[in-house]
Coordinates of C-alpha atoms in Angstrom, one line a residue:
X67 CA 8.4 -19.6 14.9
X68 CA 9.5 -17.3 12.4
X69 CA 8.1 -16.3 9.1
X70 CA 9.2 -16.5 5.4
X71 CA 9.5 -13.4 3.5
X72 CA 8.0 -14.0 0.5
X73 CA 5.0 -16.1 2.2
X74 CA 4.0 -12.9 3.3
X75 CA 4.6 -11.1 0.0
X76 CA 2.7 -13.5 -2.0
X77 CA 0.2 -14.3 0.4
X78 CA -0.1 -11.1 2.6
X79 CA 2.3 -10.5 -0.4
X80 CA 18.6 14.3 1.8
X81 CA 16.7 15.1 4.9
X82 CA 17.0 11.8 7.7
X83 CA 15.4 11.4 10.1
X84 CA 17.4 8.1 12.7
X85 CA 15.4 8.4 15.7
X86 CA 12.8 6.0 16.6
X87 CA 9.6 7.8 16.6
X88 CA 7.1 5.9 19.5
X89 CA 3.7 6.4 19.1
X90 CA 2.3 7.0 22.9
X91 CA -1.2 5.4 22.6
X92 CA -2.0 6.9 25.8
X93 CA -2.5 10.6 23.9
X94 CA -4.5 9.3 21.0
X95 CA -7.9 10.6 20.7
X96 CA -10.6 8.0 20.3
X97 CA -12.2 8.5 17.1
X98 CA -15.6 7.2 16.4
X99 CA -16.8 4.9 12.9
X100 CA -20.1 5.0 11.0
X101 CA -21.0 1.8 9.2
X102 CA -22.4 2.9 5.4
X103 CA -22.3 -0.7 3.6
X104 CA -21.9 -4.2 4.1
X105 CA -19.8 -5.7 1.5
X106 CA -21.2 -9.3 1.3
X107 CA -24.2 -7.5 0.0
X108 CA -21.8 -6.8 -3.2
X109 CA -20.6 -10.1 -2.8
X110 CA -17.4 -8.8 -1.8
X111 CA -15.7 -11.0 1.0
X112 CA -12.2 -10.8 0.4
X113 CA -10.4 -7.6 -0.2
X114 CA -7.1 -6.2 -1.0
X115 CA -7.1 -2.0 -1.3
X116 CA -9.5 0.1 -1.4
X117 CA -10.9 2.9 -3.9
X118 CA -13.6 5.2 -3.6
X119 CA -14.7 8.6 -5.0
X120 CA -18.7 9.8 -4.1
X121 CA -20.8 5.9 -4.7
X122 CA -18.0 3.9 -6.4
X123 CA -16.3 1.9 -4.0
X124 CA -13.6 0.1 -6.0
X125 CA -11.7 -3.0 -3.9
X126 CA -9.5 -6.5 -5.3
X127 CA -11.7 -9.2 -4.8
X128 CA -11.0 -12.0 -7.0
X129 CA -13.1 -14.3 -8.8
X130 CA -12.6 -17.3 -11.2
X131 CA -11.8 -14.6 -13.9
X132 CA -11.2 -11.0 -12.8
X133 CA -9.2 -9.9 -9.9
X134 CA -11.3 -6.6 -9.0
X135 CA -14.7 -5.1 -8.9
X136 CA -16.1 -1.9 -8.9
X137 CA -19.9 -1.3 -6.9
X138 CA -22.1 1.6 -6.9
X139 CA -23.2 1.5 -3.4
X140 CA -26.3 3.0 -3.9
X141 CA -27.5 1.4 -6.7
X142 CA -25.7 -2.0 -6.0
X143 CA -25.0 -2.2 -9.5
X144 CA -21.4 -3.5 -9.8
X145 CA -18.7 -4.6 -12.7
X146 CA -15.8 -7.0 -12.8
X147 CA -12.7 -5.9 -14.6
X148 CA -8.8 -7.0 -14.5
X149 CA -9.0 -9.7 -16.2
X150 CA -7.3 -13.1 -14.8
X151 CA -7.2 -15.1 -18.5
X152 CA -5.2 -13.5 -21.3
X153 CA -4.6 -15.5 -24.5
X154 CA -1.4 -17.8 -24.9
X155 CA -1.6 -18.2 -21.0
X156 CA -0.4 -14.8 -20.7
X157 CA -2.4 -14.7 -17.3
X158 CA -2.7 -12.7 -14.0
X159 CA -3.7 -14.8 -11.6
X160 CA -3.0 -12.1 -8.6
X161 CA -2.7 -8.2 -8.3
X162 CA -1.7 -6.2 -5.6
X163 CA -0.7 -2.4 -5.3
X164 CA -4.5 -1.3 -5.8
X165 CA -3.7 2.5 -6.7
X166 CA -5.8 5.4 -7.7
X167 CA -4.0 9.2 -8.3
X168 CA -6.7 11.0 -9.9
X169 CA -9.9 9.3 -9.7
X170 CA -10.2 9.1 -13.5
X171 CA -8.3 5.5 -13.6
X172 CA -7.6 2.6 -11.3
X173 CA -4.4 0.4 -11.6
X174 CA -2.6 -2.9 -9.7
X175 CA 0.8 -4.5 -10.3
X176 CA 0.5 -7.7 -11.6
X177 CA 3.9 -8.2 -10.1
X178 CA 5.0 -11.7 -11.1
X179 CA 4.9 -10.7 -14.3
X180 CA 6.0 -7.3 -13.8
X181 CA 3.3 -5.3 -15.7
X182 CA 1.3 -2.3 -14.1
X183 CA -2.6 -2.8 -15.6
X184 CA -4.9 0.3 -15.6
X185 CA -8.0 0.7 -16.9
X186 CA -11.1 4.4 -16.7
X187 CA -13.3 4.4 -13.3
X188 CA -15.9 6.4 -15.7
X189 CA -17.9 5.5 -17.4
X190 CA -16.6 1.8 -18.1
X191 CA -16.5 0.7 -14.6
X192 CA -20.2 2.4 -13.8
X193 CA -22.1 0.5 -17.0
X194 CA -23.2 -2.7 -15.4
X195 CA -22.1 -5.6 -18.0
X196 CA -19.5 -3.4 -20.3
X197 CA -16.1 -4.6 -20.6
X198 CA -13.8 -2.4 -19.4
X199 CA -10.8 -1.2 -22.1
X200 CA -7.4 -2.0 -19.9
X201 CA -3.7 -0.8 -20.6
X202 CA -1.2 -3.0 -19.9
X203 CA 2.4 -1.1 -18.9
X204 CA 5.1 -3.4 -19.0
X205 CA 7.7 -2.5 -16.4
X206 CA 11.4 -2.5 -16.4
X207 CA 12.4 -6.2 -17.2
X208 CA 15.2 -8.0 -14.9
X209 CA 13.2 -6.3 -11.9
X210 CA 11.3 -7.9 -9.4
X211 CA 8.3 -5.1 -8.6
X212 CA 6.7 -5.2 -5.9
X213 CA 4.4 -1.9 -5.5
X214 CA 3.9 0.8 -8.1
X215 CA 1.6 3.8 -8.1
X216 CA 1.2 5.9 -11.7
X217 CA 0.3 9.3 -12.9
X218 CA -0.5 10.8 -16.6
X219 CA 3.4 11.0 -16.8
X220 CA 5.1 8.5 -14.8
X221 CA 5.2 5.4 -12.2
X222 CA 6.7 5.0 -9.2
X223 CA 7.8 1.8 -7.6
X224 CA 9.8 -0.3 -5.5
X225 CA 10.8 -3.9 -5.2
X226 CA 13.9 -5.8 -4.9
X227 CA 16.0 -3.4 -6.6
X228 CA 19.8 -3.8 -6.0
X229 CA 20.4 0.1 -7.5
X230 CA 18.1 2.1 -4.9
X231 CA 14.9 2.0 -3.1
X232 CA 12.7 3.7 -6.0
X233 CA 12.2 3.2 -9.3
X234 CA 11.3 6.1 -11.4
X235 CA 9.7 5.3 -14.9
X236 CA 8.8 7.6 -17.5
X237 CA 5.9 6.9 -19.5
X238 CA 6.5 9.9 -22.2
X239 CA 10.4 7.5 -23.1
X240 CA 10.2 4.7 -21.0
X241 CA 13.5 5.5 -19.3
X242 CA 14.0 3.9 -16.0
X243 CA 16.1 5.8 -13.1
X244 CA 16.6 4.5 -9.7
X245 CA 16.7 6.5 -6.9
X246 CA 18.0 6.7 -2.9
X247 CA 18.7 4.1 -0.5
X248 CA 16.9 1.6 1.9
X249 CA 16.9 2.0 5.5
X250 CA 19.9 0.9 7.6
X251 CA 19.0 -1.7 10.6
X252 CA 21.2 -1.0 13.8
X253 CA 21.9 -4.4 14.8
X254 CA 22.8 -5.9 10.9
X255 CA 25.0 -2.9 10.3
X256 CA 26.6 -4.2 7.5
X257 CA 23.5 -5.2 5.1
X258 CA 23.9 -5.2 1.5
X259 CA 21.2 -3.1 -0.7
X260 CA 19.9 -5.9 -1.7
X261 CA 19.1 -7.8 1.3
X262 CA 17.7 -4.6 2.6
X263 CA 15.3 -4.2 -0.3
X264 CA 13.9 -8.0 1.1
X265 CA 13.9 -6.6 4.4
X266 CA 11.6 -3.4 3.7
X267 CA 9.8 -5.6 0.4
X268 CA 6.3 -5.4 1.7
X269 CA 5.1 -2.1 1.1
X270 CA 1.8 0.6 0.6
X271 CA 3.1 3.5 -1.7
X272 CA 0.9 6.5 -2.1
X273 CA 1.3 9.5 -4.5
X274 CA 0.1 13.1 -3.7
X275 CA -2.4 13.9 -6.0
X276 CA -0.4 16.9 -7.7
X277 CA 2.4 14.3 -8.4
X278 CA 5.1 16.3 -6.6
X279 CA 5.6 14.0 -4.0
X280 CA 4.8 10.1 -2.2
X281 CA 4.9 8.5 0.6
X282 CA 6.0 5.0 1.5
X283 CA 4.8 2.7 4.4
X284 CA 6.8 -0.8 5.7
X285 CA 3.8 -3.1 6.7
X286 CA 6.7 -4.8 8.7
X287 CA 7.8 -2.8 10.6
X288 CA 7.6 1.3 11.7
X289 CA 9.4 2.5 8.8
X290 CA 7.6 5.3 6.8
X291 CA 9.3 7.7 4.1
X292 CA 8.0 10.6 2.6
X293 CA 9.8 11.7 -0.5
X294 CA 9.6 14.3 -3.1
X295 CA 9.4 14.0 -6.6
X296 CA 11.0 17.0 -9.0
X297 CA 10.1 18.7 -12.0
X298 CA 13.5 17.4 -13.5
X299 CA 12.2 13.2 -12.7
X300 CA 14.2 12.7 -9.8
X301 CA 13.3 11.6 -6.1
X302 CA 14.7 13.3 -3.5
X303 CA 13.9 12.2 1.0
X304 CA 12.3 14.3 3.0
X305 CA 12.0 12.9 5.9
X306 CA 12.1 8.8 7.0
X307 CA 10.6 7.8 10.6
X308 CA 11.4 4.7 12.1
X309 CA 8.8 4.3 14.8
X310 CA 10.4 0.7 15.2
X311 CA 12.8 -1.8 13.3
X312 CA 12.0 -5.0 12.1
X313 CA 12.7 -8.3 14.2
X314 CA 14.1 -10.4 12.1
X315 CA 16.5 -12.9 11.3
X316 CA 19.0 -12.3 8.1
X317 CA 22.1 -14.1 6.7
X318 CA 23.3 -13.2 3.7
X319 CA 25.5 -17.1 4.0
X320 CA 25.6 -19.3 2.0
X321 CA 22.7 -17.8 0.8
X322 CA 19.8 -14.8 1.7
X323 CA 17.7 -15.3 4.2
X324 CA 15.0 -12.6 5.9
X325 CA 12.8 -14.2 8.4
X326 CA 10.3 -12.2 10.6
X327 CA 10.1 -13.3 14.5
X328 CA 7.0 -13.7 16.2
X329 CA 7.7 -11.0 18.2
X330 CA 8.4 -8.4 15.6
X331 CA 6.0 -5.6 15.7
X332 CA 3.3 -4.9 12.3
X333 CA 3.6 -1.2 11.0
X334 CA 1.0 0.4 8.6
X335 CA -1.9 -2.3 7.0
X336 CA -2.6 0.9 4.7
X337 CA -1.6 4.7 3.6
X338 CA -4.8 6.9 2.1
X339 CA -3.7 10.5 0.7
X340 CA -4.8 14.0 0.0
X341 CA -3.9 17.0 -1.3
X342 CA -2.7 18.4 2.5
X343 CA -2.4 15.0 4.7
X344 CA -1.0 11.6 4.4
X345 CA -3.5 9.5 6.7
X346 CA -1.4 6.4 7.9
X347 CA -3.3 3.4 9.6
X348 CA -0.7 1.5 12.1
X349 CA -0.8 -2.0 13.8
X350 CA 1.7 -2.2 16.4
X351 CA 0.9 -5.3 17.4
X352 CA 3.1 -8.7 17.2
X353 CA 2.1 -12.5 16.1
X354 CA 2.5 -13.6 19.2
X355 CA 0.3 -11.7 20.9
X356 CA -2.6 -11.1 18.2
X357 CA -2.6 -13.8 15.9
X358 CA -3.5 -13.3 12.5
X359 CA -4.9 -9.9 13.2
X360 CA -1.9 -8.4 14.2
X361 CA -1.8 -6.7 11.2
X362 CA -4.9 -5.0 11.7
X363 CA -4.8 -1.5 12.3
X364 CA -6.2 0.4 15.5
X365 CA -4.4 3.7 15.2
X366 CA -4.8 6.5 12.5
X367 CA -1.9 8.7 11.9
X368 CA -2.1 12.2 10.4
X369 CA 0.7 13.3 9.1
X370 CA 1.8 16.2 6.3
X371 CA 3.7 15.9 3.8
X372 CA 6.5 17.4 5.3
X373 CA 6.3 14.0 8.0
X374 CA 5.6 16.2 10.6
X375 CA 3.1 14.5 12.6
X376 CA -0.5 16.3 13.5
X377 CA -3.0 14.3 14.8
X378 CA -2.9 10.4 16.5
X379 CA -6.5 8.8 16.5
X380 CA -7.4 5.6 18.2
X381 CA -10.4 3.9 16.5
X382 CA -12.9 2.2 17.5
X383 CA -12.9 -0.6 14.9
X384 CA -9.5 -2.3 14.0
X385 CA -9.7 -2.0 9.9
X386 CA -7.7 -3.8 7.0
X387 CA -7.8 -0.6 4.4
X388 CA -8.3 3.0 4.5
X389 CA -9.0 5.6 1.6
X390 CA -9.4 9.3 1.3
X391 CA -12.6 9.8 -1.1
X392 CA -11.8 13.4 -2.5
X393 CA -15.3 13.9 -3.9
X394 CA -16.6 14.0 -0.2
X395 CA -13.4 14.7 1.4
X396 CA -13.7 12.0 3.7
X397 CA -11.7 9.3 5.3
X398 CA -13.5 5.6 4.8
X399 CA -11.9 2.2 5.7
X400 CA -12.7 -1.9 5.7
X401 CA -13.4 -3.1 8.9
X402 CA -11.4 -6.5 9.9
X403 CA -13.9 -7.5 12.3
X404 CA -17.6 -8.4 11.3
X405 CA -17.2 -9.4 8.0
X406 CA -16.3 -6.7 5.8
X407 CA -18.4 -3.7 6.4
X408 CA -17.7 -0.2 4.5
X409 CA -17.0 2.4 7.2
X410 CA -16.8 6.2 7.4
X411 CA -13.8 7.3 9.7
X412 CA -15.6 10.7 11.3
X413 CA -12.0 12.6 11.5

């Protein structure tokens, strides 16, 4: 049994580093979980990302007309907002890429449609029954986007770019620059870019929150690449780890075709980010084995930004998303088992 590409995409959804990087689970260090909400409470039951900074927990959840909501877990008090109906049928059915680089403003790709939509966390999002003021960025057209993070200045992205892995888009002239390469697979040697951008398609990208660098995570496979941005607007590679390859099956005759085995091995259900650490949640596990919770993650990752990796934690929860709350400077995550429960990671 193998599975389609963009089944997962829809639905799911120089400095090199070439040596594959295993993760011995043997030396992780258990690491315990503290349960602080439970979602259905919010009446929050399916979720995509996560966003939190002190009470505001900030998740995709959709409903008939908006695609996300924001709680105050203390108060319970909570707000819908990304609207799914625009006029003329303009609409955004689904939105993925949930994204947060300074806690003043959330945003998500709307990425048939290829428009990055943003609107305040405060106060909009914290007055029960306002309607929040969104910003719609339309994106490079001719692109397929896939994920996209912003700051004040500029977005980054990826998707199924044929002139390199990143997009760079400058919000102060709305040029568009496009920037290194996608990873190589050793047994399809002779790839072209642009069946290598549907290979590594399905994606978590993160932004430091001084906007001088980002890290991106395959959710596909073991691939992660951390990546500088300069003050001139250009992306440079620090470092890429491959802790394993994707199984797949490609052809690129008579037409493109990228289908995951059963075997192939899940890599990172979700990236959080601080100032000084890049925390990295990893699966590891196949289809055939797990299921449909192979894609759950039972390993933390601490990395720097250099990629150097400091710390491996085994937890004792498998969770779906993870975010860095820099109010509290804390860790929390979704759990995938239970229902969804907010969680505090005790790192």
């Amino acid at each position: 049994m193998k599975n389609n590409l963009f089944l997962h995409l829809i639905f799911s959804s120089l400095l090199w580093s070439c040596s594959m990087d295993n993760i011995d689970l043997s030396k992780n260090n258990k690491i315990t979980t503290s349960q602080i909400s439970d979602l259905s409470v919010h009446d929050i039951y399916r979720t995509r990302g996560l966003v939190k900074f002190g009470n505001t927990l900030i998740t995709i959840s959709p409903t008939n007309n908006y695609n996300a909501i924001s709680v105050d877990i203390q108060t319970t008090q909570k707000n819908r907002f990304f609207r799914r109906r625009f006029t003329g049928g303009n609409n955004m059915f689904q939105v993925m890429s949930l994204n947060s680089h300074d806690g003043q403003s959330v945003t998500a790709l709307d990425f048939k449609g290829g428009r990055l939509i943003e609107t305040a966390i405060t106060p909009t999002l914290s007055r029960v029954g306002s309607t929040p003021t969104e910003t719609i960025i339309s994106l490079p057209i001719g692109q397929q986007h896939l994920v996209a993070a912003k700051t004040t200045t500029f977005v980054i992205a990826t998707g199924l770019y044929s002139a390199g892995r990143y997009l760079y888009y400058s919000l102060t002239d709305n040029s568009a620059r496009y920037f290194l390469s996608y990873p190589d697979h050793s047994e399809y040697p002779e790839l072209q870019e642009t069946t290598k951008a549907m290979l590594y398609a399905s994606n978590i990208l993160r932004i430091r929150p001084d906007a001088s660098a980002f890290v991106c995570a395959d959710m596909y496979s073991g691939i992660i690449d951390f990546c500088k941005i300069t003050s001139l607007g250009t992306i440079e590679r620090t470092k890429m780890l491959r802790l394993h390859l994707p199984e797949a099956d490609i052809t690129e005759t008579p037409s493109t075709s990228v289908e995951y085995y059963r075997s192939n091995r899940f890599g990172f259900p979700d990236i959080a980010v601080s100032q000084h650490h890049v925390y990295a949640l990893y699966s590891g596990h196949t289809y055939r084995d797990m299921g449909n919770s192979a894609l759950d993650g039972h390993t933390l990752l601490v990395y720097d930004w250099e990629g150097n990796l400091l710390k491996e934690y085994l937890l004792d929860t498998p969770l779906t998303n993870i975010c860095y709350d820099s109010n509290e400077d804390a860790l929390y995550g979704i759990t995938a088992e239970q229902g969804s429960l907010l969680i505090k990671i005790n790192i």
